[in-house]
């Protein structure tokens, strides 16, 4: 079945809430003669559509084929203007930008004094709110005006503006270099996952040290510290130093609690920082602090004071539900997490235009792991198949690799032997192609491949041998990554002790988690 066409205008209209649609229509009526305007008729038509269909629009006679592109562009612009006027979408950043626009208009009218007054006030707000890129723009416009409008204090003003521009430029350069480094490290993480060898670790660390700009920590503002912690976090993730991951994600979140006004100004980074902190607490198995952090996060995000919009709603969903899955994995309470499946699938559908395919596949993998822990291998295989069959997924090669490995184990547990041999061959080829065949995977594939030659009374003995070979990799700097995706040790112990895998994990949880 072909995927429905994703038209940008249609997606925008479908994302509007009832109040936003009502406000748009009120906005159009305020414009006077637009009550019967074609762009409003097109809006009403698209609003009623379930899927975008251009032929249906042309049949309605609202617009001709020659005009439809221009009409859609005009409607798109009018919707954005209406949304910008909505108080819900107003924040300090937009207000600062608006004041800069007003000052620019006054400058073009030759009203220099009025323009400078607005710029000076707005600049102070921008600096206080850590909006240093806009503050630099304001200073540049002030310099232009001062060069044309002679004031009594021109000498002092010129020096003051030059020093201010230099300092803002320096801070913006540091922030830009740190954000570039953070983004590049994040890209490596998404594409290839954790470092797989000493060579990769050394290359990542060499790149990190080379790209790290020189700075004096005491001169860094909120924004520069935020990007610094992000860069350190991604470096720590890549080299699998999870204690350092916790350290820098904690610094990231604490930065917001030390500057609470920044939570409302940068809610996205507050949510993202808390997401990584919760992920780190899961990786170091600190259950009690994970629960405490999640409760505090939920209180903050659901409070009336926290900003509300569609983007924040989807990010909150990713963090909250991802952490809830992890909690159930940590405790071995797979049955207790079953309610998350339907809720997650519903939320993914509601946010399909705002959540990228990578995150969707991560949730499919979590759902597959939940079913695997419950012993429902058929359901597990179904969700893994969604990842394995996804030819468009170019990120997270490690996720694709371990989906295939877990699929092999689930096929064995489900007694689907007629599929197993074919799966073994395709998985082996895929891992070789991705340069991701490590000892844990090699041992697993070799074991499953030889199952046909093992007599039933020998099987437990073979499980014990495999367990002994794999347990030595549990703390290996690179091989341990396999156990982050699939707790194969607990699975083997469940076979050896004839217990459900959930029971094994629960018994371990009582001893290990804090």
Short mmCIF file of C-alpha atoms in Angstrom, two decimals:
data_model
loop_
_atom_site.label_atom_id
_atom_site.label_comp_id
_atom_site.label_asym_id
_atom_site.label_seq_id
_atom_site.Cartn_x
_atom_site.Cartn_y
_atom_site.Cartn_z
CA UNK A 1 0.00 0.00 0.00
CA UNK A 2 1.41 3.39 -1.03
CA UNK A 3 2.11 5.95 1.67
CA UNK A 4 -0.30 8.92 1.63
CA UNK A 5 1.14 12.17 0.26
CA UNK A 6 2.33 14.47 3.05
CA UNK A 7 1.46 17.98 1.87
CA UNK A 8 2.94 20.65 4.17
CA UNK A 9 -0.18 22.84 4.15
CA UNK A 10 -2.46 19.86 4.86
CA UNK A 11 -0.20 18.66 7.72
CA UNK A 12 -0.21 22.19 9.21
CA UNK A 13 -4.02 22.42 9.08
CA UNK A 14 -4.43 18.95 10.59
CA UNK A 15 -2.11 19.96 13.45
CA UNK A 16 -4.31 22.93 14.43
CA UNK A 17 -6.42 22.67 17.58
CA UNK A 18 -10.09 23.66 17.57
CA UNK A 19 -9.28 26.99 19.20
CA UNK A 20 -6.52 27.69 16.63
CA UNK A 21 -8.92 26.96 13.75
CA UNK A 22 -11.52 29.23 15.32
CA UNK A 23 -8.94 32.00 15.80
CA UNK A 24 -7.83 31.70 12.16
CA UNK A 25 -11.38 32.17 10.93
CA UNK A 26 -11.83 35.18 13.24
CA UNK A 27 -8.54 36.59 11.97
CA UNK A 28 -9.71 36.22 8.33
CA UNK A 29 -13.03 37.93 9.07
CA UNK A 30 -11.17 40.84 10.70
CA UNK A 31 -9.45 41.47 7.38
CA UNK A 32 -12.72 42.72 5.92
CA UNK A 33 -13.51 41.45 2.42
CA UNK A 34 -12.04 37.97 2.96
CA UNK A 35 -15.20 36.21 4.19
CA UNK A 36 -15.65 34.55 0.77
CA UNK A 37 -11.96 34.54 -0.12
CA UNK A 38 -10.69 31.52 -1.99
CA UNK A 39 -7.97 30.82 0.57
CA UNK A 40 -10.64 30.52 3.31
CA UNK A 41 -12.67 28.18 1.10
CA UNK A 42 -9.54 26.09 0.54
CA UNK A 43 -8.91 26.04 4.30
CA UNK A 44 -12.44 24.77 4.99
CA UNK A 45 -12.06 22.09 2.28
CA UNK A 46 -8.69 20.85 3.56
CA UNK A 47 -9.95 20.91 7.15
CA UNK A 48 -12.57 18.26 6.27
CA UNK A 49 -10.16 15.94 4.41
CA UNK A 50 -8.88 12.72 6.00
CA UNK A 51 -6.00 12.46 3.50
CA UNK A 52 -4.59 15.01 1.09
CA UNK A 53 -6.08 14.68 -2.39
CA UNK A 54 -5.30 17.41 -4.93
CA UNK A 55 -7.72 15.98 -7.53
CA UNK A 56 -10.55 16.39 -5.03
CA UNK A 57 -9.58 20.05 -4.48
CA UNK A 58 -9.61 20.73 -8.24
CA UNK A 59 -13.00 19.03 -8.60
CA UNK A 60 -14.43 21.40 -5.98
CA UNK A 61 -13.80 24.31 -8.42
CA UNK A 62 -12.29 26.39 -5.59
CA UNK A 63 -9.16 26.97 -7.62
CA UNK A 64 -7.69 26.03 -11.00
CA UNK A 65 -4.63 23.84 -11.46
CA UNK A 66 -2.63 26.91 -12.54
CA UNK A 67 -3.48 28.83 -9.36
CA UNK A 68 -3.44 26.12 -6.69
CA UNK A 69 0.26 26.44 -5.85
CA UNK A 70 0.02 30.21 -5.24
CA UNK A 71 -3.24 29.89 -3.28
CA UNK A 72 -1.77 27.21 -1.02
CA UNK A 73 1.32 29.35 -0.36
CA UNK A 74 -0.90 32.33 0.53
CA UNK A 75 -3.06 30.23 2.86
CA UNK A 76 0.05 28.76 4.52
CA UNK A 77 1.38 32.27 5.21
CA UNK A 78 -1.96 33.50 6.62
CA UNK A 79 -2.19 30.53 9.00
CA UNK A 80 1.33 31.24 10.30
CA UNK A 81 0.46 34.94 10.82
CA UNK A 82 -2.65 33.89 12.75
CA UNK A 83 -0.63 31.46 14.89
CA UNK A 84 1.95 34.12 15.66
CA UNK A 85 -0.80 36.38 16.99
CA UNK A 86 -2.02 33.62 19.32
CA UNK A 87 -0.97 34.38 22.95
CA UNK A 88 -0.16 30.67 23.41
CA UNK A 89 2.70 31.03 20.93
CA UNK A 90 4.10 34.21 22.49
CA UNK A 91 7.37 33.88 24.38
CA UNK A 92 10.26 36.18 25.29
CA UNK A 93 12.20 35.24 22.15
CA UNK A 94 9.31 36.19 19.83
CA UNK A 95 8.66 39.37 21.80
CA UNK A 96 12.32 40.43 21.54
CA UNK A 97 12.29 39.73 17.80
CA UNK A 98 9.07 41.76 17.46
CA UNK A 99 10.62 44.75 19.26
CA UNK A 100 13.66 44.55 16.98
CA UNK A 101 11.30 44.63 13.98
CA UNK A 102 9.52 47.69 15.42
CA UNK A 103 12.86 49.45 15.98
CA UNK A 104 13.88 48.65 12.38
CA UNK A 105 10.63 50.19 11.07
CA UNK A 106 11.24 53.37 13.12
CA UNK A 107 14.82 53.53 11.82
CA UNK A 108 13.64 53.33 8.20
CA UNK A 109 11.22 56.19 8.93
CA UNK A 110 14.13 58.28 10.20
CA UNK A 111 12.87 58.24 13.81
CA UNK A 112 16.33 57.40 15.15
CA UNK A 113 15.81 58.47 18.75
CA UNK A 114 12.66 56.36 19.14
CA UNK A 115 14.39 53.41 17.49
CA UNK A 116 17.43 53.66 19.81
CA UNK A 117 15.17 53.80 22.88
CA UNK A 118 13.42 50.56 21.92
CA UNK A 119 16.71 48.90 21.00
CA UNK A 120 18.41 49.78 24.30
CA UNK A 121 15.52 48.40 26.37
CA UNK A 122 15.18 45.28 24.21
CA UNK A 123 18.93 44.62 24.29
CA UNK A 124 18.94 44.48 28.09
CA UNK A 125 16.07 41.97 28.05
CA UNK A 126 17.86 39.86 25.39
CA UNK A 127 21.09 39.74 27.44
CA UNK A 128 19.21 38.89 30.66
CA UNK A 129 17.38 36.07 28.85
CA UNK A 130 20.61 34.72 27.28
CA UNK A 131 19.40 35.58 23.77
CA UNK A 132 22.87 36.70 22.73
CA UNK A 133 22.48 36.18 18.97
CA UNK A 134 19.56 38.64 18.90
CA UNK A 135 21.44 40.94 21.32
CA UNK A 136 24.34 41.03 18.83
CA UNK A 137 21.90 41.94 16.00
CA UNK A 138 20.53 44.75 18.17
CA UNK A 139 24.02 46.11 18.88
CA UNK A 140 24.84 46.03 15.14
CA UNK A 141 21.70 48.06 14.37
CA UNK A 142 22.56 50.49 17.19
CA UNK A 143 26.00 50.99 15.60
CA UNK A 144 24.41 51.75 12.22
CA UNK A 145 22.02 54.30 13.74
CA UNK A 146 24.74 55.93 15.88
CA UNK A 147 26.85 56.40 12.74
CA UNK A 148 23.99 58.40 11.17
CA UNK A 149 22.41 60.13 14.16
CA UNK A 150 24.88 62.32 16.07
CA UNK A 151 24.27 62.34 19.84
CA UNK A 152 26.11 64.28 22.55
CA UNK A 153 27.61 61.07 23.92
CA UNK A 154 28.73 59.66 20.56
CA UNK A 155 32.30 59.02 21.76
CA UNK A 156 31.29 57.06 24.85
CA UNK A 157 28.51 55.27 22.94
CA UNK A 158 30.88 54.24 20.17
CA UNK A 159 33.34 52.71 22.62
CA UNK A 160 30.59 51.08 24.66
CA UNK A 161 28.94 49.53 21.59
CA UNK A 162 32.27 48.33 20.17
CA UNK A 163 33.19 46.59 23.46
CA UNK A 164 29.71 45.10 23.79
CA UNK A 165 29.73 43.83 20.19
CA UNK A 166 33.16 42.25 20.70
CA UNK A 167 32.09 40.49 23.93
CA UNK A 168 28.80 39.22 22.46
CA UNK A 169 30.63 38.03 19.35
CA UNK A 170 33.15 36.12 21.49
CA UNK A 171 30.39 34.43 23.49
CA UNK A 172 28.42 33.61 20.33
CA UNK A 173 31.51 32.05 18.71
CA UNK A 174 32.12 29.82 21.75
CA UNK A 175 28.44 28.81 21.86
CA UNK A 176 28.49 28.09 18.11
CA UNK A 177 31.61 25.91 18.33
CA UNK A 178 30.21 23.98 21.31
CA UNK A 179 26.84 23.49 19.61
CA UNK A 180 28.58 22.29 16.42
CA UNK A 181 30.62 19.78 18.44
CA UNK A 182 27.52 18.58 20.31
CA UNK A 183 25.58 18.15 17.07
CA UNK A 184 28.39 16.21 15.34
CA UNK A 185 28.76 13.84 18.33
CA UNK A 186 24.98 13.35 18.42
CA UNK A 187 25.06 12.53 14.71
CA UNK A 188 27.74 9.86 15.30
CA UNK A 189 25.63 8.40 18.11
CA UNK A 190 22.53 8.19 15.93
CA UNK A 191 24.35 6.72 12.95
CA UNK A 192 26.69 4.14 14.48
CA UNK A 193 25.91 3.99 18.21
CA UNK A 194 28.60 3.37 20.81
CA UNK A 195 32.33 3.01 20.10
CA UNK A 196 33.06 -0.60 19.14
CA UNK A 197 36.86 -0.70 19.47
CA UNK A 198 39.91 1.08 20.88
CA UNK A 199 40.43 2.66 17.48
CA UNK A 200 36.91 4.15 17.41
CA UNK A 201 37.21 5.35 21.02
CA UNK A 202 40.53 7.05 20.27
CA UNK A 203 39.18 8.65 17.09
CA UNK A 204 36.08 9.97 18.90
CA UNK A 205 38.15 11.35 21.79
CA UNK A 206 40.70 12.88 19.41
CA UNK A 207 37.90 14.59 17.48
CA UNK A 208 36.28 15.76 20.74
CA UNK A 209 39.49 17.30 22.10
CA UNK A 210 40.40 18.89 18.78
CA UNK A 211 37.00 20.55 18.31
CA UNK A 212 36.60 21.69 21.93
CA UNK A 213 37.14 25.48 21.96
CA UNK A 214 39.31 27.16 24.59
CA UNK A 215 37.29 28.86 27.29
CA UNK A 216 37.39 30.16 30.87
CA UNK A 217 34.53 28.47 32.70
CA UNK A 218 33.84 31.48 34.94
CA UNK A 219 33.13 33.63 31.84
CA UNK A 220 30.54 31.22 30.40
CA UNK A 221 26.86 32.13 30.55
CA UNK A 222 23.87 29.80 30.77
CA UNK A 223 23.81 29.08 27.04
CA UNK A 224 27.52 28.30 26.72
CA UNK A 225 27.42 25.99 29.78
CA UNK A 226 24.40 24.20 28.32
CA UNK A 227 26.21 23.42 25.06
CA UNK A 228 29.37 22.45 26.98
CA UNK A 229 27.46 19.88 29.06
CA UNK A 230 25.73 18.55 25.94
CA UNK A 231 29.05 18.00 24.18
CA UNK A 232 30.53 16.20 27.19
CA UNK A 233 27.36 14.10 27.52
CA UNK A 234 27.51 12.84 23.93
CA UNK A 235 31.22 12.12 24.19
CA UNK A 236 30.56 10.11 27.38
CA UNK A 237 27.71 8.21 25.71
CA UNK A 238 29.83 7.33 22.70
CA UNK A 239 32.69 5.91 24.80
CA UNK A 240 30.18 4.14 27.12
CA UNK A 241 31.29 5.99 30.24
CA UNK A 242 27.85 5.96 31.83
CA UNK A 243 28.93 7.52 35.13
CA UNK A 244 30.21 10.53 33.18
CA UNK A 245 26.93 10.49 31.23
CA UNK A 246 25.10 10.77 34.54
CA UNK A 247 27.48 13.52 35.72
CA UNK A 248 26.92 15.78 32.69
CA UNK A 249 23.19 15.11 32.29
CA UNK A 250 22.86 15.99 36.01
CA UNK A 251 24.82 19.24 35.42
CA UNK A 252 22.57 19.97 32.42
CA UNK A 253 19.34 19.62 34.45
CA UNK A 254 20.78 21.37 37.53
CA UNK A 255 21.65 24.33 35.31
CA UNK A 256 17.91 24.83 34.77
CA UNK A 257 17.08 24.46 38.46
CA UNK A 258 19.78 27.06 39.25
CA UNK A 259 18.21 29.36 36.60
CA UNK A 260 14.46 28.52 36.87
CA UNK A 261 13.44 31.35 34.54
CA UNK A 262 15.23 29.46 31.76
CA UNK A 263 12.86 26.49 32.01
CA UNK A 264 10.02 28.52 30.49
CA UNK A 265 12.32 30.15 27.93
CA UNK A 266 14.00 26.89 26.87
CA UNK A 267 11.47 24.16 27.75
CA UNK A 268 12.71 21.89 24.95
CA UNK A 269 16.22 21.70 26.41
CA UNK A 270 14.83 21.16 29.91
CA UNK A 271 12.82 18.17 28.66
CA UNK A 272 15.73 16.81 26.59
CA UNK A 273 18.17 17.17 29.49
CA UNK A 274 15.81 15.35 31.86
CA UNK A 275 15.30 12.63 29.22
CA UNK A 276 19.04 11.94 29.10
CA UNK A 277 19.33 12.07 32.91
CA UNK A 278 16.57 9.46 33.21
CA UNK A 279 18.26 7.33 30.52
CA UNK A 280 21.57 7.49 32.43
CA UNK A 281 19.91 6.50 35.70
CA UNK A 282 18.46 3.48 33.89
CA UNK A 283 21.89 2.52 32.51
CA UNK A 284 23.53 2.71 35.96
CA UNK A 285 20.47 0.94 37.47
CA UNK A 286 19.65 3.62 40.05
CA UNK A 287 15.95 2.81 40.38
CA UNK A 288 15.04 4.96 43.38
CA UNK A 289 16.58 8.15 41.98
CA UNK A 290 15.10 7.40 38.56
CA UNK A 291 11.60 7.24 40.07
CA UNK A 292 12.19 10.41 42.10
CA UNK A 293 13.50 12.30 39.05
CA UNK A 294 10.56 11.15 36.90
CA UNK A 295 8.02 12.27 39.53
CA UNK A 296 9.65 15.74 39.81
CA UNK A 297 9.80 16.03 36.01
CA UNK A 298 6.10 15.12 35.61
CA UNK A 299 5.10 17.68 38.26
CA UNK A 300 7.07 20.45 36.51
CA UNK A 301 5.91 19.69 32.95
CA UNK A 302 2.23 19.24 33.83
CA UNK A 303 2.04 22.39 35.97
CA UNK A 304 0.03 25.36 34.69
CA UNK A 305 3.19 27.49 34.61
CA UNK A 306 4.99 25.24 32.11
CA UNK A 307 4.63 26.28 28.42
CA UNK A 308 2.20 24.25 26.33
CA UNK A 309 2.45 23.46 22.62
CA UNK A 310 2.39 20.46 20.27
CA UNK A 311 6.17 20.14 20.08
CA UNK A 312 6.57 20.07 23.88
CA UNK A 313 3.70 17.61 24.15
CA UNK A 314 5.40 15.12 21.79
CA UNK A 315 8.79 15.53 23.55
CA UNK A 316 7.13 14.94 26.93
CA UNK A 317 5.53 11.78 25.57
CA UNK A 318 8.89 10.46 24.32
CA UNK A 319 10.55 11.08 27.68
CA UNK A 320 7.73 9.93 29.96
CA UNK A 321 6.80 6.73 28.11
CA UNK A 322 10.39 5.79 27.25
CA UNK A 323 11.28 6.03 30.95
CA UNK A 324 8.24 4.02 32.01
CA UNK A 325 9.30 1.20 29.67
CA UNK A 326 12.81 1.34 31.16
CA UNK A 327 11.45 1.15 34.71
CA UNK A 328 9.54 -2.02 33.89
CA UNK A 329 12.66 -3.52 32.26
CA UNK A 330 14.74 -2.59 35.30
CA UNK A 331 12.30 -4.27 37.67
CA UNK A 332 11.55 -7.25 35.40
CA UNK A 333 7.86 -6.32 35.61
CA UNK A 334 7.00 -7.01 31.97
CA UNK A 335 3.36 -7.96 32.59
CA UNK A 336 2.88 -4.73 34.55
CA UNK A 337 4.08 -2.70 31.57
CA UNK A 338 1.63 -4.20 29.07
CA UNK A 339 -0.71 -1.20 29.41
CA UNK A 340 2.01 0.95 27.86
CA UNK A 341 1.73 -0.77 24.46
CA UNK A 342 -1.73 0.49 23.44
CA UNK A 343 -1.12 3.92 24.99
CA UNK A 344 2.22 4.25 23.15
CA UNK A 345 0.80 3.19 19.79
CA UNK A 346 -2.07 5.67 20.22
CA UNK A 347 0.35 8.50 21.07
CA UNK A 348 2.60 7.61 18.12
CA UNK A 349 -0.40 7.85 15.81
CA UNK A 350 -1.49 11.19 17.29
CA UNK A 351 2.04 12.61 16.90
CA UNK A 352 2.95 10.93 13.59
CA UNK A 353 3.89 14.25 11.95
CA UNK A 354 6.06 15.36 14.88
CA UNK A 355 7.94 12.18 15.86
CA UNK A 356 10.71 10.99 13.55
CA UNK A 357 11.01 7.41 12.34
CA UNK A 358 14.05 6.76 14.53
CA UNK A 359 12.07 7.31 17.73
CA UNK A 360 9.17 5.23 16.41
CA UNK A 361 11.54 2.30 15.82
CA UNK A 362 13.02 2.70 19.32
CA UNK A 363 9.51 2.32 20.75
CA UNK A 364 8.89 -0.74 18.56
CA UNK A 365 12.08 -2.27 19.98
CA UNK A 366 10.96 -1.51 23.55
CA UNK A 367 7.56 -3.08 22.86
CA UNK A 368 9.29 -6.14 21.36
CA UNK A 369 11.49 -6.45 24.50
CA UNK A 370 8.39 -6.15 26.71
CA UNK A 371 6.69 -9.03 24.88
CA UNK A 372 9.92 -11.05 24.91
CA UNK A 373 10.15 -10.64 28.69
CA UNK A 374 6.55 -11.84 28.99
CA UNK A 375 7.31 -14.90 26.87
CA UNK A 376 5.05 -13.74 24.00
CA UNK A 377 7.61 -14.38 21.26
CA UNK A 378 5.17 -14.09 18.33
CA UNK A 379 4.26 -10.51 19.31
CA UNK A 380 7.95 -9.81 19.90
CA UNK A 381 8.79 -11.01 16.37
CA UNK A 382 5.96 -8.90 14.89
CA UNK A 383 7.39 -5.65 16.28
CA UNK A 384 10.98 -6.56 15.42
CA UNK A 385 9.83 -7.22 11.86
CA UNK A 386 8.63 -3.62 11.63
CA UNK A 387 12.23 -2.50 12.31
CA UNK A 388 13.94 -5.16 10.16
CA UNK A 389 11.65 -4.49 7.17
CA UNK A 390 12.10 -0.70 7.41
CA UNK A 391 14.32 0.13 4.42
CA UNK A 392 14.15 3.87 5.11
CA UNK A 393 15.87 3.66 8.51
CA UNK A 394 19.38 5.03 8.03
CA UNK A 395 20.06 5.93 11.66
CA UNK A 396 20.97 3.78 14.63
CA UNK A 397 22.69 0.91 12.87
CA UNK A 398 23.09 -0.72 16.29
CA UNK A 399 19.30 -0.81 16.75
CA UNK A 400 18.87 -2.57 13.40
CA UNK A 401 21.61 -5.08 14.27
CA UNK A 402 20.27 -6.04 17.68
CA UNK A 403 16.70 -6.23 16.37
CA UNK A 404 17.92 -9.08 14.17
CA UNK A 405 19.75 -10.78 17.04
CA UNK A 406 16.70 -10.59 19.32
CA UNK A 407 14.57 -11.88 16.46
CA UNK A 408 16.80 -14.98 16.24
CA UNK A 409 16.37 -15.66 19.96
CA UNK A 410 12.59 -15.10 19.76
CA UNK A 411 12.32 -17.48 16.78
CA UNK A 412 14.17 -20.14 18.77
CA UNK A 413 11.93 -19.65 21.83
CA UNK A 414 8.82 -19.74 19.63
CA UNK A 415 10.04 -23.06 18.08
CA UNK A 416 9.93 -21.49 14.61
CA UNK A 417 12.84 -23.65 13.44
CA UNK A 418 11.81 -23.52 9.79
CA UNK A 419 12.56 -19.77 9.80
CA UNK A 420 15.65 -19.96 11.98
CA UNK A 421 18.22 -21.10 9.41
CA UNK A 422 17.24 -18.40 6.93
CA UNK A 423 17.29 -15.81 9.73
CA UNK A 424 20.76 -16.93 10.82
CA UNK A 425 22.19 -16.46 7.33
CA UNK A 426 20.58 -13.06 6.73
CA UNK A 427 21.54 -11.79 10.22
CA UNK A 428 25.15 -12.92 9.82
CA UNK A 429 25.41 -11.19 6.42
CA UNK A 430 23.81 -8.01 7.81
CA UNK A 431 26.17 -7.81 10.80
CA UNK A 432 29.20 -8.34 8.54
CA UNK A 433 27.93 -5.64 6.18
CA UNK A 434 27.43 -3.21 9.08
CA UNK A 435 30.83 -4.09 10.55
CA UNK A 436 29.01 -4.90 13.79
CA UNK A 437 29.78 -8.59 14.35
CA UNK A 438 31.25 -8.81 17.84
CA UNK A 439 32.02 -11.74 20.08
CA UNK A 440 28.67 -11.78 21.89
CA UNK A 441 26.79 -11.86 18.59
CA UNK A 442 29.23 -14.34 17.07
CA UNK A 443 28.79 -16.72 20.03
CA UNK A 444 24.99 -16.40 19.86
CA UNK A 445 24.84 -17.12 16.13
CA UNK A 446 27.25 -20.06 16.45
CA UNK A 447 25.17 -21.50 19.31
CA UNK A 448 21.85 -21.19 17.46
CA UNK A 449 23.41 -22.58 14.27
CA UNK A 450 24.60 -25.73 16.10
CA UNK A 451 21.29 -26.39 17.85
CA UNK A 452 20.30 -28.92 15.19
CA UNK A 453 23.24 -31.15 16.17
CA UNK A 454 22.54 -31.05 19.93
CA UNK A 455 20.48 -33.81 21.57
CA UNK A 456 17.65 -32.72 23.92
CA UNK A 457 19.42 -34.08 27.03
CA UNK A 458 22.51 -32.00 26.15
CA UNK A 459 20.76 -28.67 25.71
CA UNK A 460 21.03 -27.45 29.32
CA UNK A 461 24.73 -28.25 29.34
CA UNK A 462 25.19 -26.22 26.15
CA UNK A 463 23.30 -23.29 27.68
CA UNK A 464 25.70 -23.38 30.63
CA UNK A 465 28.73 -23.40 28.31
CA UNK A 466 27.38 -20.42 26.36
CA UNK A 467 26.61 -18.61 29.62
CA UNK A 468 30.20 -19.14 30.81
CA UNK A 469 31.56 -17.75 27.53
CA UNK A 470 29.30 -14.69 27.51
CA UNK A 471 29.49 -13.72 31.19
CA UNK A 472 33.13 -12.68 30.70
CA UNK A 473 31.98 -9.96 28.28
CA UNK A 474 29.51 -8.36 30.73
CA UNK A 475 32.05 -5.74 31.84
CA UNK A 476 34.07 -5.64 28.62
CA UNK A 477 34.44 -2.00 27.45
CA UNK A 478 32.98 -2.70 24.00
CA UNK A 479 31.21 -6.07 24.17
CA UNK A 480 29.02 -4.94 27.09
CA UNK A 481 26.97 -2.80 24.69
CA UNK A 482 25.28 -6.01 23.51
CA UNK A 483 23.71 -6.40 26.96
CA UNK A 484 22.25 -2.89 26.82
CA UNK A 485 19.96 -3.99 24.00
CA UNK A 486 19.30 -7.57 25.03
CA UNK A 487 19.79 -9.16 28.47
CA UNK A 488 21.00 -12.41 26.95
CA UNK A 489 22.64 -13.48 30.25
CA UNK A 490 19.27 -13.46 32.04
CA UNK A 491 17.71 -15.36 29.13
CA UNK A 492 20.37 -18.08 29.39
CA UNK A 493 19.93 -18.28 33.17
CA UNK A 494 16.18 -18.70 32.66
CA UNK A 495 16.89 -21.69 30.40
CA UNK A 496 19.40 -23.18 32.83
CA UNK A 497 17.17 -22.74 35.91
CA UNK A 498 13.86 -23.46 34.10
CA UNK A 499 12.39 -20.13 35.22
CA UNK A 500 10.70 -17.35 33.25
CA UNK A 501 13.18 -14.66 32.20
CA UNK A 502 11.09 -12.06 34.08
CA UNK A 503 11.62 -13.95 37.35
CA UNK A 504 15.40 -14.04 36.79
CA UNK A 505 15.50 -10.28 36.19
CA UNK A 506 13.30 -9.61 39.22
CA UNK A 507 15.64 -11.66 41.45
CA UNK A 508 18.64 -9.74 40.11
CA UNK A 509 16.84 -6.42 40.53
CA UNK A 510 16.44 -6.98 44.28
CA UNK A 511 20.22 -7.34 44.60
CA UNK A 512 21.48 -4.83 42.02
CA UNK A 513 19.20 -1.82 41.71
CA UNK A 514 19.38 1.06 44.16
#
